[in-house]
Every structure is written in C-alpha cells, then in structure tokens.
C-alpha cells in the first residue's frame, strides 16, 4: 500500500516535465511538423519483461502559442497510421480543433513502423486477387465456401509468420500506449483526443479504461462499441442503403451536374436502372477496351466503386459519370471516373512508410473480436443478417472482416474486459454522427454514447462517413467550442451541411457552399478560412482506406 503510494507520487512528479524530444522529421514536406519517438512496453501484461517498442509521432504545433496542450488524433482503419494523416490533413483539422492546441498523430502498434502486422507476401496478394475477387462479390453459391477455405489458409499463415505480434496489437494495448504518451508529454496528465471511425472504438476503449484521465474527447463516425468487440452485429450497415438512395435523389435534383440523371425519370427509376445494369454485367461483363481491370465493366468493379463512393460525397460526380459511362459504353469517361473514385482511397503520396492493404486491419480487428466459428454454417445466420441489412454492402462488407476474423488464431492480450455502460468520465465525451453514414450510422453513436455519463451526440444532417465527409460549418464550430472550453452543443442539436452534394465541377470552395450568409458575420474572414479548411480535410483521406 505504502509502496504503491510512493510509486504513484513519483509518477505524478515525473509527469510534470516532458520526456519527449521533438526534432526535424527529415521528410519532404512543407507542413511545419516535428517528430519524436517514445519507448513503451511491448507487453503490458508481462511484468517480468522489459522489452519495449517504439511509437513514432508527429506534432503540428498550435498556431497560437503558448500551446494549451496536445490533442491526439486517429484516422481509423484499424490499420491506418496517424502520422501521414496529420501531414495530409493536420493544418486543416487544426482549424476545427482550435488554434490553441498542438495536434499529435502516432502510428498505433501494428501499423507504420511499429511492429507492423504483416503476413502476406506479394505472391499471396496476387493469388488472392486471382482466386477471390471475381467470385466473392458475385452471389455465386460457391463463393462463400471458397472464401472460407482461403481465409482458413491465410489465418494459418498469419499465425505461423506473425503469431507473436498478432496478440500484442489489440486496442487495449493501444489505449495504454496513448496514456504513456500523455504521461510523457508532461502536460496536465489528461487525454485530449479526436478519433474518427475505428478511432471511436479506440476512444471509447481508452475512456472506459482510464475514465478519470479524460479531458476533451471527440468521437466522430461512431461504431457500436459492443458490436465491435462481439463481432456479431450488423448495425454498421443500418444506413448504407439510405446513402445510396441519397445519391440517386441528389443526382435527379441536379440534372445539369449529374449526367446519370438522363437515365431515369425519378430517383427510384434511376435506382432500378442501375440495379438492372448490375444484374446485366453480373452475367455479361462489358469489355470497353483491352486493359484489365479498368476497361472491363464487371459486377465487382461497379459494386466496389459504389460502396467506396458512398463514404465521400465528393466522389459522387465521379460515381455518376462511371455509371453513365457504363450504360453508354464510353471508355474514356469510364476509366477516368474509375481512377477518380479508386484514387481517392489510394495511399500514393504517403510520406511516412505505411504498408497498405488488409493485413493490419485484420491483425488488429480480428484479435479484438470475440467471435470464433469452426465452420461456415456457424456464421451463415450472421452473413444472412448482413445481406438483410443492406442491399448495397451486405454481401461484400463481411468478406474481409467476418470470414477471416472468426477463423483468426490470435487473441489480443490486455483486452478491456470491463463494461461500456455507466462509464463516468472526468469530463463528458462528445459524439458526432451523420444522419446518412454508410458505415457508422447515427444509431451507433446513440448506442455508444448511452454508456458514457454526461456525453452528448451532435447530429449532422449529412451524407458520407464521419462529419468531415460533407463538411458542416455548424458541426466544426460545435467541435471547436467543445475543445476550447468544454461547451456542449444543446441536446438534440442537428447541424446542416455547408457543401452541396453535386457542386459545379472545379468550383472554388466558397462557390460550392450553400447559402450561409457567412460574409455578413463579424468574424467573416475566420469563417471563410474554416470553410476552406473543411474543404481541404474533405479532400484528404477520411476514416480509413478499406473498411472503417
Ligand atoms: C518533395 O515533394 C515535392 C512535392 O510533392 C516534389 O515535387 C519533390 O520532387 C519532392 N522532393 C524529393 C527530394 O523527393
Ligand atoms: C532486461 O531483462 C533481462 C533479464 O530479465 C536483463 O538481463 C536485462 O539486463 C534487462 N535489460 C534492461 C535494459 O533492463
Ligand atoms: C423508368 O420509368 C419509365 C417511365 O415511367 C418506365 O417506362 C421504365 O420502365 C422505368 N424504368 C425502370 C428501370 O424502372
Ligand atoms: C465520352 O466521354 C467523354 C468525356 O470523358 C466525352 O468527351 C465524349 O464525348 C464521350 N463520347 C461519347 C461518344 O459520348
Ligand atoms: C459446425 O460446427 C458446429 C460446432 O461449432 C457443429 O455443431 C456443427 O455440426 C458443424 N456443422 C457442420 C456442417 O459441420
Ligand atoms: C447497444 O448495442 C448493443 C449491441 O447491439 C445492445 O446489446 C445494447 O442493448 C445497446 N444499448 C443501448 C443503450 O441501446
Ligand atoms: C467557448 O468557446 C467558444 C469558441 O471559442 C466561444 O464561442 C464561447 O463563447 C465559449 N464559451 C464559454 C462559456 O466560454
Ligand atoms: C441569407 O440572406 C438572404 C437575404 O438576406 C435571406 O433571404 C436568406 O434566407 C439567408 N439565408 C440563410 C441560410 O440564412
């Protein structure tokens, strides 16, 4: 008792001074970031081991010095590093979080250069593409069995080649890593955090594990935390089809800007036209040229492009062009649109090393998940439930997650086993949810928020994944006020988006804004800066390249 009191006291004293040294990042960027690393325990559950790993961090300094402290950010995934995210979006993001805070991105263990989870090889990736992708998205009766068997092989290979790492990269350990960073920063010992998508599962976990150490925590694009860990829920796809409907509706409303509108008299009619196109190319793909995969219109290519585009309404004009070109057989337009949609989710231009693909996603997600099954029939009901929840994504969403995860051989060490209800945090959390989010429905924000006392959900009446997918000045202001002084939006606040769904092509950010009358406000200049910042965050990567 006495001994632990001394230890607590010592750690309280040492936390007053920063033990992190920030220095030049030595990377090619004009963003004024500095870099640092921090040694943390490899295995928090093994008190006898002194093995450590290195967390890599970047910091974007507050524009208004002296800084009031740091906000950690996480872009989601899981499997995404936060260093590249801060380089790409930090300057814009800091206009939302406020000028008084430093932003810090660290690559969670399992990603970047911190025990990256890796078990495929180039040959495996090539073979997977050949074996799985043409069949697994087609509603063929042989596809699930093939997918099950191939993932059994992969799970065995990942266990054999990376089994030791696979149990050390779960969210419970990452949460502890975050608090090590907070300690080492030597600020007030409290966590300030802005997490997107999977970053909300990480945020809910750290808040439940260390409730008395939470300062301002914003969780945006929220997962149902119980379903994330149980692995057996389908709520994530609850609103996916409503986003798809919104795409057709807004296309029909802007026929001058949406060429696809010529193929239907109403949103329903247009939607039917595309359903027929999908059925057609399922059995008769359309060869437009002679280069694969871009010049062959297939069921998989269209389904994948549609689901991806639903994340980010700024790709909707490209999606409309893609579908229009497929219907008309226009090769040039089709290839351009295909590259526009898939390019947004590419990692080209990453400054810090980061392996892309599904390995880190599966490595983290599957070891976190509690669901296991010994054969395909065990999970048939879950696969049917996914299909019943969403026409657009019900068949494809479980493939890279459910089928591998239920066969995964590693389980995360140090997982949080406590409750996610009646959590009493030192300061209340702010949750943010869109009314039409294809992966993190508002219902999940409501559900997870219900477990955190005093927390509130800010609703944004917008489309896409997380509140920066269709920027809202109102939401950005509310988030900034919360970070500034803990001001909560009024209960039931619904923010409207500030950017139209089908803006004129290559329009400036100010001209695509819906009428906000913002120039008449006293702080008009500042507001314009915030809006153009939202536009830039919007064009950056949002919430993970693959699934979350
Ligand atoms: C640095 O980045 C700029 C802009 O992306 C690029 O034009 C330039 O070639 C890069 N320089 C080096 C040395 O990589
Ligand atoms: C780590 O522990 C091992 C044995 O438990 C010991 O030999 C070694 O000196 C320790 N290393 C450090 C840096 O403390
Ligand atoms: C679209 O509407 C037109 C006119 O109402 C109708 O003739 C056509 O069959 C509809 N197409 C589809 C795919 O629903
Ligand atoms: C195909 O699309 C391009 C735009 O990408 C357009 O310039 C061209 O006129 C279209 N061709 C036809 C035959 O419609
Ligand atoms: C699947 O595994 C379960 C046990 O998890 C078993 O009860 C069931 O009989 C198996 N079904 C088939 C088709 O092998
Ligand atoms: C949240 O979702 C979980 C999992 O679906 C469910 O068990 C729980 O009852 C929900 N909680 C609330 C408050 O709705
Ligand atoms: C909190 O900060 C916001 C944004 O800076 C400001 O508008 C608001 O007046 C502040 N509220 C209080 C209570 O200080
Ligand atoms: C903007 O101002 C115009 C003219 O004063 C007014 O008619 C319109 O309703 C205002 N729009 C908004 C969104 O406040």
JSON list of N, CA, C and O in Angstrom, two decimals, residues 497-547:
[
{"chain": "A", "resi": 497, "resn": "UNK", "atom": "N", "xyz": [-25.37, 20.53, -43.35]},
{"chain": "A", "resi": 497, "resn": "UNK", "atom": "CA", "xyz": [-24.10, 20.58, -44.08]},
{"chain": "A", "resi": 497, "resn": "UNK", "atom": "C", "xyz": [-23.92, 21.93, -44.77]},
{"chain": "A", "resi": 497, "resn": "UNK", "atom": "O", "xyz": [-24.90, 22.65, -44.99]},
{"chain": "A", "resi": 498, "resn": "UNK", "atom": "N", "xyz": [-22.69, 22.26, -45.10]},
{"chain": "A", "resi": 498, "resn": "UNK", "atom": "CA", "xyz": [-22.39, 23.55, -45.74]},
{"chain": "A", "resi": 498, "resn": "UNK", "atom": "C", "xyz": [-21.96, 23.39, -47.18]},
{"chain": "A", "resi": 498, "resn": "UNK", "atom": "O", "xyz": [-21.65, 24.37, -47.84]},
{"chain": "A", "resi": 499, "resn": "UNK", "atom": "N", "xyz": [-21.91, 22.18, -47.67]},
{"chain": "A", "resi": 499, "resn": "UNK", "atom": "CA", "xyz": [-21.42, 21.93, -49.02]},
{"chain": "A", "resi": 499, "resn": "UNK", "atom": "C", "xyz": [-22.47, 21.12, -49.76]},
{"chain": "A", "resi": 499, "resn": "UNK", "atom": "O", "xyz": [-23.01, 20.15, -49.23]},
{"chain": "A", "resi": 500, "resn": "UNK", "atom": "N", "xyz": [-22.77, 21.53, -50.99]},
{"chain": "A", "resi": 500, "resn": "UNK", "atom": "CA", "xyz": [-23.78, 20.84, -51.79]},
{"chain": "A", "resi": 500, "resn": "UNK", "atom": "C", "xyz": [-23.28, 19.47, -52.21]},
{"chain": "A", "resi": 500, "resn": "UNK", "atom": "O", "xyz": [-22.08, 19.22, -52.26]},
{"chain": "A", "resi": 501, "resn": "UNK", "atom": "N", "xyz": [-24.22, 18.56, -52.54]},
{"chain": "A", "resi": 501, "resn": "UNK", "atom": "CA", "xyz": [-23.83, 17.20, -52.91]},
{"chain": "A", "resi": 501, "resn": "UNK", "atom": "C", "xyz": [-23.30, 17.11, -54.34]},
{"chain": "A", "resi": 501, "resn": "UNK", "atom": "O", "xyz": [-22.39, 16.36, -54.62]},
{"chain": "A", "resi": 502, "resn": "UNK", "atom": "N", "xyz": [-23.87, 17.86, -55.26]},
{"chain": "A", "resi": 502, "resn": "UNK", "atom": "CA", "xyz": [-23.34, 17.88, -56.63]},
{"chain": "A", "resi": 502, "resn": "UNK", "atom": "C", "xyz": [-22.89, 19.30, -56.97]},
{"chain": "A", "resi": 502, "resn": "UNK", "atom": "O", "xyz": [-23.58, 20.03, -57.66]},
{"chain": "A", "resi": 503, "resn": "UNK", "atom": "N", "xyz": [-21.71, 19.71, -56.46]},
{"chain": "A", "resi": 503, "resn": "UNK", "atom": "CA", "xyz": [-21.24, 21.05, -56.73]},
{"chain": "A", "resi": 503, "resn": "UNK", "atom": "C", "xyz": [-20.77, 21.17, -58.17]},
{"chain": "A", "resi": 503, "resn": "UNK", "atom": "O", "xyz": [-20.43, 20.17, -58.80]},
{"chain": "A", "resi": 504, "resn": "UNK", "atom": "N", "xyz": [-20.76, 22.39, -58.71]},
{"chain": "A", "resi": 504, "resn": "UNK", "atom": "CA", "xyz": [-20.25, 22.58, -60.06]},
{"chain": "A", "resi": 504, "resn": "UNK", "atom": "C", "xyz": [-18.79, 22.08, -60.13]},
{"chain": "A", "resi": 504, "resn": "UNK", "atom": "O", "xyz": [-18.05, 22.24, -59.17]},
{"chain": "A", "resi": 505, "resn": "UNK", "atom": "N", "xyz": [-18.40, 21.46, -61.25]},
{"chain": "A", "resi": 505, "resn": "UNK", "atom": "CA", "xyz": [-17.05, 20.91, -61.34]},
{"chain": "A", "resi": 505, "resn": "UNK", "atom": "C", "xyz": [-15.99, 22.00, -61.17]},
{"chain": "A", "resi": 505, "resn": "UNK", "atom": "O", "xyz": [-16.19, 23.13, -61.62]},
{"chain": "A", "resi": 506, "resn": "UNK", "atom": "N", "xyz": [-14.92, 21.67, -60.53]},
{"chain": "A", "resi": 506, "resn": "UNK", "atom": "CA", "xyz": [-13.76, 22.53, -60.30]},
{"chain": "A", "resi": 506, "resn": "UNK", "atom": "C", "xyz": [-14.15, 23.91, -59.75]},
{"chain": "A", "resi": 506, "resn": "UNK", "atom": "O", "xyz": [-13.52, 24.91, -60.05]},
{"chain": "A", "resi": 507, "resn": "UNK", "atom": "N", "xyz": [-15.22, 23.95, -58.99]},
{"chain": "A", "resi": 507, "resn": "UNK", "atom": "CA", "xyz": [-15.62, 25.21, -58.38]},
{"chain": "A", "resi": 507, "resn": "UNK", "atom": "C", "xyz": [-14.74, 25.49, -57.15]},
{"chain": "A", "resi": 507, "resn": "UNK", "atom": "O", "xyz": [-14.23, 24.57, -56.54]},
{"chain": "A", "resi": 508, "resn": "UNK", "atom": "N", "xyz": [-14.58, 26.73, -56.82]},
{"chain": "A", "resi": 508, "resn": "UNK", "atom": "CA", "xyz": [-13.83, 27.06, -55.61]},
{"chain": "A", "resi": 508, "resn": "UNK", "atom": "C", "xyz": [-14.70, 26.70, -54.41]},
{"chain": "A", "resi": 508, "resn": "UNK", "atom": "O", "xyz": [-15.92, 26.60, -54.51]},
{"chain": "A", "resi": 509, "resn": "UNK", "atom": "N", "xyz": [-14.04, 26.50, -53.29]},
{"chain": "A", "resi": 509, "resn": "UNK", "atom": "CA", "xyz": [-14.78, 26.06, -52.11]},
{"chain": "A", "resi": 509, "resn": "UNK", "atom": "C", "xyz": [-15.87, 27.07, -51.75]},
{"chain": "A", "resi": 509, "resn": "UNK", "atom": "O", "xyz": [-16.99, 26.69, -51.41]},
{"chain": "A", "resi": 510, "resn": "UNK", "atom": "N", "xyz": [-15.58, 28.37, -51.91]},
{"chain": "A", "resi": 510, "resn": "UNK", "atom": "CA", "xyz": [-16.60, 29.34, -51.49]},
{"chain": "A", "resi": 510, "resn": "UNK", "atom": "C", "xyz": [-17.81, 29.30, -52.42]},
{"chain": "A", "resi": 510, "resn": "UNK", "atom": "O", "xyz": [-18.93, 29.54, -51.99]},
{"chain": "A", "resi": 511, "resn": "UNK", "atom": "N", "xyz": [-17.58, 28.94, -53.69]},
{"chain": "A", "resi": 511, "resn": "UNK", "atom": "CA", "xyz": [-18.73, 28.95, -54.58]},
{"chain": "A", "resi": 511, "resn": "UNK", "atom": "C", "xyz": [-19.57, 27.68, -54.47]},
{"chain": "A", "resi": 511, "resn": "UNK", "atom": "O", "xyz": [-20.69, 27.65, -54.97]},
{"chain": "A", "resi": 512, "resn": "UNK", "atom": "N", "xyz": [-19.04, 26.63, -53.86]},
{"chain": "A", "resi": 512, "resn": "UNK", "atom": "CA", "xyz": [-19.89, 25.43, -53.73]},
{"chain": "A", "resi": 512, "resn": "UNK", "atom": "C", "xyz": [-20.66, 25.41, -52.42]},
{"chain": "A", "resi": 512, "resn": "UNK", "atom": "O", "xyz": [-21.45, 24.54, -52.16]},
{"chain": "A", "resi": 513, "resn": "UNK", "atom": "N", "xyz": [-20.43, 26.41, -51.60]},
{"chain": "A", "resi": 513, "resn": "UNK", "atom": "CA", "xyz": [-21.14, 26.44, -50.33]},
{"chain": "A", "resi": 513, "resn": "UNK", "atom": "C", "xyz": [-22.59, 26.78, -50.55]},
{"chain": "A", "resi": 513, "resn": "UNK", "atom": "O", "xyz": [-22.93, 27.61, -51.38]},
{"chain": "A", "resi": 514, "resn": "UNK", "atom": "N", "xyz": [-23.42, 26.15, -49.77]},
{"chain": "A", "resi": 514, "resn": "UNK", "atom": "CA", "xyz": [-24.82, 26.54, -49.83]},
{"chain": "A", "resi": 514, "resn": "UNK", "atom": "C", "xyz": [-24.93, 27.90, -49.15]},
{"chain": "A", "resi": 514, "resn": "UNK", "atom": "O", "xyz": [-24.07, 28.29, -48.39]},
{"chain": "A", "resi": 515, "resn": "UNK", "atom": "N", "xyz": [-25.99, 28.63, -49.46]},
{"chain": "A", "resi": 515, "resn": "UNK", "atom": "CA", "xyz": [-26.07, 29.99, -48.92]},
{"chain": "A", "resi": 515, "resn": "UNK", "atom": "C", "xyz": [-26.03, 29.99, -47.39]},
{"chain": "A", "resi": 515, "resn": "UNK", "atom": "O", "xyz": [-26.92, 29.47, -46.75]},
{"chain": "A", "resi": 516, "resn": "UNK", "atom": "N", "xyz": [-24.99, 30.53, -46.86]},
{"chain": "A", "resi": 516, "resn": "UNK", "atom": "CA", "xyz": [-24.82, 30.56, -45.41]},
{"chain": "A", "resi": 516, "resn": "UNK", "atom": "C", "xyz": [-24.84, 31.98, -44.90]},
{"chain": "A", "resi": 516, "resn": "UNK", "atom": "O", "xyz": [-24.87, 32.23, -43.72]},
{"chain": "A", "resi": 517, "resn": "UNK", "atom": "N", "xyz": [-24.73, 32.91, -45.82]},
{"chain": "A", "resi": 517, "resn": "UNK", "atom": "CA", "xyz": [-24.67, 34.33, -45.47]},
{"chain": "A", "resi": 517, "resn": "UNK", "atom": "C", "xyz": [-23.52, 34.59, -44.52]},
{"chain": "A", "resi": 517, "resn": "UNK", "atom": "O", "xyz": [-23.60, 35.43, -43.65]},
{"chain": "A", "resi": 518, "resn": "UNK", "atom": "N", "xyz": [-22.43, 33.84, -44.69]},
{"chain": "A", "resi": 518, "resn": "UNK", "atom": "CA", "xyz": [-21.38, 33.91, -43.69]},
{"chain": "A", "resi": 518, "resn": "UNK", "atom": "C", "xyz": [-20.56, 35.19, -43.77]},
{"chain": "A", "resi": 518, "resn": "UNK", "atom": "O", "xyz": [-19.95, 35.57, -42.80]},
{"chain": "A", "resi": 519, "resn": "UNK", "atom": "N", "xyz": [-20.56, 35.85, -44.92]},
{"chain": "A", "resi": 519, "resn": "UNK", "atom": "CA", "xyz": [-19.70, 37.03, -45.04]},
{"chain": "A", "resi": 519, "resn": "UNK", "atom": "C", "xyz": [-20.21, 38.19, -44.19]},
{"chain": "A", "resi": 519, "resn": "UNK", "atom": "O", "xyz": [-19.49, 39.10, -43.90]},
{"chain": "A", "resi": 520, "resn": "UNK", "atom": "N", "xyz": [-21.49, 38.10, -43.82]},
{"chain": "A", "resi": 520, "resn": "UNK", "atom": "CA", "xyz": [-22.02, 39.21, -43.03]},
{"chain": "A", "resi": 520, "resn": "UNK", "atom": "C", "xyz": [-21.70, 39.08, -41.55]},
{"chain": "A", "resi": 520, "resn": "UNK", "atom": "O", "xyz": [-21.98, 39.98, -40.77]},
{"chain": "A", "resi": 521, "resn": "UNK", "atom": "N", "xyz": [-21.12, 37.97, -41.16]},
{"chain": "A", "resi": 521, "resn": "UNK", "atom": "CA", "xyz": [-20.82, 37.82, -39.75]},
{"chain": "A", "resi": 521, "resn": "UNK", "atom": "C", "xyz": [-19.58, 38.62, -39.38]},
{"chain": "A", "resi": 521, "resn": "UNK", "atom": "O", "xyz": [-18.71, 38.87, -40.20]},
{"chain": "A", "resi": 522, "resn": "UNK", "atom": "N", "xyz": [-19.48, 38.97, -38.12]},
{"chain": "A", "resi": 522, "resn": "UNK", "atom": "CA", "xyz": [-18.36, 39.78, -37.67]},
{"chain": "A", "resi": 522, "resn": "UNK", "atom": "C", "xyz": [-17.03, 39.08, -37.92]},
{"chain": "A", "resi": 522, "resn": "UNK", "atom": "O", "xyz": [-16.03, 39.69, -38.28]},
{"chain": "A", "resi": 523, "resn": "UNK", "atom": "N", "xyz": [-17.05, 37.74, -37.75]},
{"chain": "A", "resi": 523, "resn": "UNK", "atom": "CA", "xyz": [-15.79, 37.02, -37.94]},
{"chain": "A", "resi": 523, "resn": "UNK", "atom": "C", "xyz": [-15.77, 36.35, -39.32]},
{"chain": "A", "resi": 523, "resn": "UNK", "atom": "O", "xyz": [-15.35, 35.22, -39.48]},
{"chain": "A", "resi": 524, "resn": "UNK", "atom": "N", "xyz": [-16.25, 37.07, -40.32]},
{"chain": "A", "resi": 524, "resn": "UNK", "atom": "CA", "xyz": [-16.39, 36.51, -41.67]},
{"chain": "A", "resi": 524, "resn": "UNK", "atom": "C", "xyz": [-15.12, 35.90, -42.22]},
{"chain": "A", "resi": 524, "resn": "UNK", "atom": "O", "xyz": [-15.14, 34.82, -42.81]},
{"chain": "A", "resi": 525, "resn": "UNK", "atom": "N", "xyz": [-13.98, 36.57, -42.01]},
{"chain": "A", "resi": 525, "resn": "UNK", "atom": "CA", "xyz": [-12.74, 36.05, -42.57]},
{"chain": "A", "resi": 525, "resn": "UNK", "atom": "C", "xyz": [-12.38, 34.71, -41.96]},
{"chain": "A", "resi": 525, "resn": "UNK", "atom": "O", "xyz": [-11.99, 33.78, -42.64]},
{"chain": "A", "resi": 526, "resn": "UNK", "atom": "N", "xyz": [-12.54, 34.68, -40.65]},
{"chain": "A", "resi": 526, "resn": "UNK", "atom": "CA", "xyz": [-12.20, 33.47, -39.94]},
{"chain": "A", "resi": 526, "resn": "UNK", "atom": "C", "xyz": [-13.11, 32.33, -40.40]},
{"chain": "A", "resi": 526, "resn": "UNK", "atom": "O", "xyz": [-12.68, 31.20, -40.59]},
{"chain": "A", "resi": 527, "resn": "UNK", "atom": "N", "xyz": [-14.36, 32.65, -40.62]},
{"chain": "A", "resi": 527, "resn": "UNK", "atom": "CA", "xyz": [-15.32, 31.64, -41.04]},
{"chain": "A", "resi": 527, "resn": "UNK", "atom": "C", "xyz": [-14.97, 31.11, -42.43]},
{"chain": "A", "resi": 527, "resn": "UNK", "atom": "O", "xyz": [-15.07, 29.91, -42.71]},
{"chain": "A", "resi": 528, "resn": "UNK", "atom": "N", "xyz": [-14.55, 32.01, -43.30]},
{"chain": "A", "resi": 528, "resn": "UNK", "atom": "CA", "xyz": [-14.17, 31.59, -44.64]},
{"chain": "A", "resi": 528, "resn": "UNK", "atom": "C", "xyz": [-12.95, 30.66, -44.58]},
{"chain": "A", "resi": 528, "resn": "UNK", "atom": "O", "xyz": [-12.87, 29.67, -45.28]},
{"chain": "A", "resi": 529, "resn": "UNK", "atom": "N", "xyz": [-12.02, 30.99, -43.69]},
{"chain": "A", "resi": 529, "resn": "UNK", "atom": "CA", "xyz": [-10.84, 30.12, -43.53]},
{"chain": "A", "resi": 529, "resn": "UNK", "atom": "C", "xyz": [-11.24, 28.73, -43.04]},
{"chain": "A", "resi": 529, "resn": "UNK", "atom": "O", "xyz": [-10.75, 27.73, -43.52]},
{"chain": "A", "resi": 530, "resn": "UNK", "atom": "N", "xyz": [-12.16, 28.72, -42.10]},
{"chain": "A", "resi": 530, "resn": "UNK", "atom": "CA", "xyz": [-12.61, 27.44, -41.55]},
{"chain": "A", "resi": 530, "resn": "UNK", "atom": "C", "xyz": [-13.27, 26.60, -42.65]},
{"chain": "A", "resi": 530, "resn": "UNK", "atom": "O", "xyz": [-13.02, 25.41, -42.79]},
{"chain": "A", "resi": 531, "resn": "UNK", "atom": "N", "xyz": [-14.10, 27.26, -43.45]},
{"chain": "A", "resi": 531, "resn": "UNK", "atom": "CA", "xyz": [-14.79, 26.54, -44.51]},
{"chain": "A", "resi": 531, "resn": "UNK", "atom": "C", "xyz": [-13.82, 25.98, -45.54]},
{"chain": "A", "resi": 531, "resn": "UNK", "atom": "O", "xyz": [-13.94, 24.85, -45.98]},
{"chain": "A", "resi": 532, "resn": "UNK", "atom": "N", "xyz": [-12.83, 26.78, -45.91]},
{"chain": "A", "resi": 532, "resn": "UNK", "atom": "CA", "xyz": [-11.92, 26.26, -46.92]},
{"chain": "A", "resi": 532, "resn": "UNK", "atom": "C", "xyz": [-11.07, 25.16, -46.31]},
{"chain": "A", "resi": 532, "resn": "UNK", "atom": "O", "xyz": [-10.68, 24.21, -46.98]},
{"chain": "A", "resi": 533, "resn": "UNK", "atom": "N", "xyz": [-10.83, 25.25, -45.00]},
{"chain": "A", "resi": 533, "resn": "UNK", "atom": "CA", "xyz": [-10.12, 24.16, -44.32]},
{"chain": "A", "resi": 533, "resn": "UNK", "atom": "C", "xyz": [-10.94, 22.88, -44.37]},
{"chain": "A", "resi": 533, "resn": "UNK", "atom": "O", "xyz": [-10.43, 21.81, -44.65]},
{"chain": "A", "resi": 534, "resn": "UNK", "atom": "N", "xyz": [-12.24, 23.01, -44.11]},
{"chain": "A", "resi": 534, "resn": "UNK", "atom": "CA", "xyz": [-13.10, 21.83, -44.17]},
{"chain": "A", "resi": 534, "resn": "UNK", "atom": "C", "xyz": [-13.04, 21.21, -45.56]},
{"chain": "A", "resi": 534, "resn": "UNK", "atom": "O", "xyz": [-13.01, 20.00, -45.71]},
{"chain": "A", "resi": 535, "resn": "UNK", "atom": "N", "xyz": [-13.00, 22.08, -46.56]},
{"chain": "A", "resi": 535, "resn": "UNK", "atom": "CA", "xyz": [-12.91, 21.58, -47.93]},
{"chain": "A", "resi": 535, "resn": "UNK", "atom": "C", "xyz": [-11.63, 20.79, -48.12]},
{"chain": "A", "resi": 535, "resn": "UNK", "atom": "O", "xyz": [-11.62, 19.77, -48.81]},
{"chain": "A", "resi": 536, "resn": "UNK", "atom": "N", "xyz": [-10.55, 21.23, -47.48]},
{"chain": "A", "resi": 536, "resn": "UNK", "atom": "CA", "xyz": [-9.28, 20.52, -47.67]},
{"chain": "A", "resi": 536, "resn": "UNK", "atom": "C", "xyz": [-9.26, 19.20, -46.89]},
{"chain": "A", "resi": 536, "resn": "UNK", "atom": "O", "xyz": [-8.78, 18.20, -47.39]},
{"chain": "A", "resi": 537, "resn": "UNK", "atom": "N", "xyz": [-9.82, 19.20, -45.68]},
{"chain": "A", "resi": 537, "resn": "UNK", "atom": "CA", "xyz": [-9.89, 17.94, -44.93]},
{"chain": "A", "resi": 537, "resn": "UNK", "atom": "C", "xyz": [-10.72, 16.94, -45.74]},
{"chain": "A", "resi": 537, "resn": "UNK", "atom": "O", "xyz": [-10.39, 15.77, -45.88]},
{"chain": "A", "resi": 538, "resn": "UNK", "atom": "N", "xyz": [-11.80, 17.46, -46.29]},
{"chain": "A", "resi": 538, "resn": "UNK", "atom": "CA", "xyz": [-12.74, 16.71, -47.08]},
{"chain": "A", "resi": 538, "resn": "UNK", "atom": "C", "xyz": [-12.04, 15.98, -48.24]},
{"chain": "A", "resi": 538, "resn": "UNK", "atom": "O", "xyz": [-12.34, 14.86, -48.57]},
{"chain": "A", "resi": 539, "resn": "UNK", "atom": "N", "xyz": [-11.07, 16.66, -48.85]},
{"chain": "A", "resi": 539, "resn": "UNK", "atom": "CA", "xyz": [-10.37, 16.03, -49.98]},
{"chain": "A", "resi": 539, "resn": "UNK", "atom": "C", "xyz": [-9.29, 15.07, -49.53]},
{"chain": "A", "resi": 539, "resn": "UNK", "atom": "O", "xyz": [-8.76, 14.32, -50.33]},
{"chain": "A", "resi": 540, "resn": "UNK", "atom": "N", "xyz": [-8.93, 15.14, -48.24]},
{"chain": "A", "resi": 540, "resn": "UNK", "atom": "CA", "xyz": [-7.92, 14.22, -47.73]},
{"chain": "A", "resi": 540, "resn": "UNK", "atom": "C", "xyz": [-8.53, 12.85, -47.48]},
{"chain": "A", "resi": 540, "resn": "UNK", "atom": "O", "xyz": [-9.70, 12.62, -47.74]},
{"chain": "A", "resi": 541, "resn": "UNK", "atom": "N", "xyz": [-7.76, 11.97, -46.94]},
{"chain": "A", "resi": 541, "resn": "UNK", "atom": "CA", "xyz": [-8.29, 10.66, -46.66]},
{"chain": "A", "resi": 541, "resn": "UNK", "atom": "C", "xyz": [-9.22, 10.72, -45.46]},
{"chain": "A", "resi": 541, "resn": "UNK", "atom": "O", "xyz": [-8.93, 11.36, -44.47]},
{"chain": "A", "resi": 542, "resn": "UNK", "atom": "N", "xyz": [-10.32, 10.02, -45.56]},
{"chain": "A", "resi": 542, "resn": "UNK", "atom": "CA", "xyz": [-11.27, 10.06, -44.47]},
{"chain": "A", "resi": 542, "resn": "UNK", "atom": "C", "xyz": [-11.53, 8.66, -43.95]},
{"chain": "A", "resi": 542, "resn": "UNK", "atom": "O", "xyz": [-12.02, 7.80, -44.65]},
{"chain": "A", "resi": 543, "resn": "UNK", "atom": "N", "xyz": [-11.15, 8.46, -42.71]},
{"chain": "A", "resi": 543, "resn": "UNK", "atom": "CA", "xyz": [-11.62, 7.28, -42.00]},
{"chain": "A", "resi": 543, "resn": "UNK", "atom": "C", "xyz": [-11.19, 5.93, -42.54]},
{"chain": "A", "resi": 543, "resn": "UNK", "atom": "O", "xyz": [-11.89, 4.94, -42.36]},
{"chain": "A", "resi": 544, "resn": "UNK", "atom": "N", "xyz": [-10.04, 5.84, -43.14]},
{"chain": "A", "resi": 544, "resn": "UNK", "atom": "CA", "xyz": [-9.56, 4.52, -43.50]},
{"chain": "A", "resi": 544, "resn": "UNK", "atom": "C", "xyz": [-9.77, 4.18, -44.95]},
{"chain": "A", "resi": 544, "resn": "UNK", "atom": "O", "xyz": [-10.79, 4.50, -45.54]},
{"chain": "A", "resi": 545, "resn": "UNK", "atom": "N", "xyz": [-8.80, 3.53, -45.52]},
{"chain": "A", "resi": 545, "resn": "UNK", "atom": "CA", "xyz": [-8.83, 3.25, -46.94]},
{"chain": "A", "resi": 545, "resn": "UNK", "atom": "C", "xyz": [-9.77, 2.11, -47.27]},
{"chain": "A", "resi": 545, "resn": "UNK", "atom": "O", "xyz": [-10.37, 2.08, -48.33]},
{"chain": "A", "resi": 546, "resn": "UNK", "atom": "N", "xyz": [-9.92, 1.16, -46.36]},
{"chain": "A", "resi": 546, "resn": "UNK", "atom": "CA", "xyz": [-10.66, -0.01, -46.75]},
{"chain": "A", "resi": 546, "resn": "UNK", "atom": "C", "xyz": [-12.07, -0.05, -46.17]},
{"chain": "A", "resi": 546, "resn": "UNK", "atom": "O", "xyz": [-13.04, 0.17, -46.89]},
{"chain": "A", "resi": 547, "resn": "UNK", "atom": "N", "xyz": [-12.15, -0.26, -44.89]},
{"chain": "A", "resi": 547, "resn": "UNK", "atom": "CA", "xyz": [-13.47, -0.54, -44.36]},
{"chain": "A", "resi": 547, "resn": "UNK", "atom": "C", "xyz": [-13.96, 0.43, -43.31]},
{"chain": "A", "resi": 547, "resn": "UNK", "atom": "O", "xyz": [-15.10, 0.84, -43.33]}
]
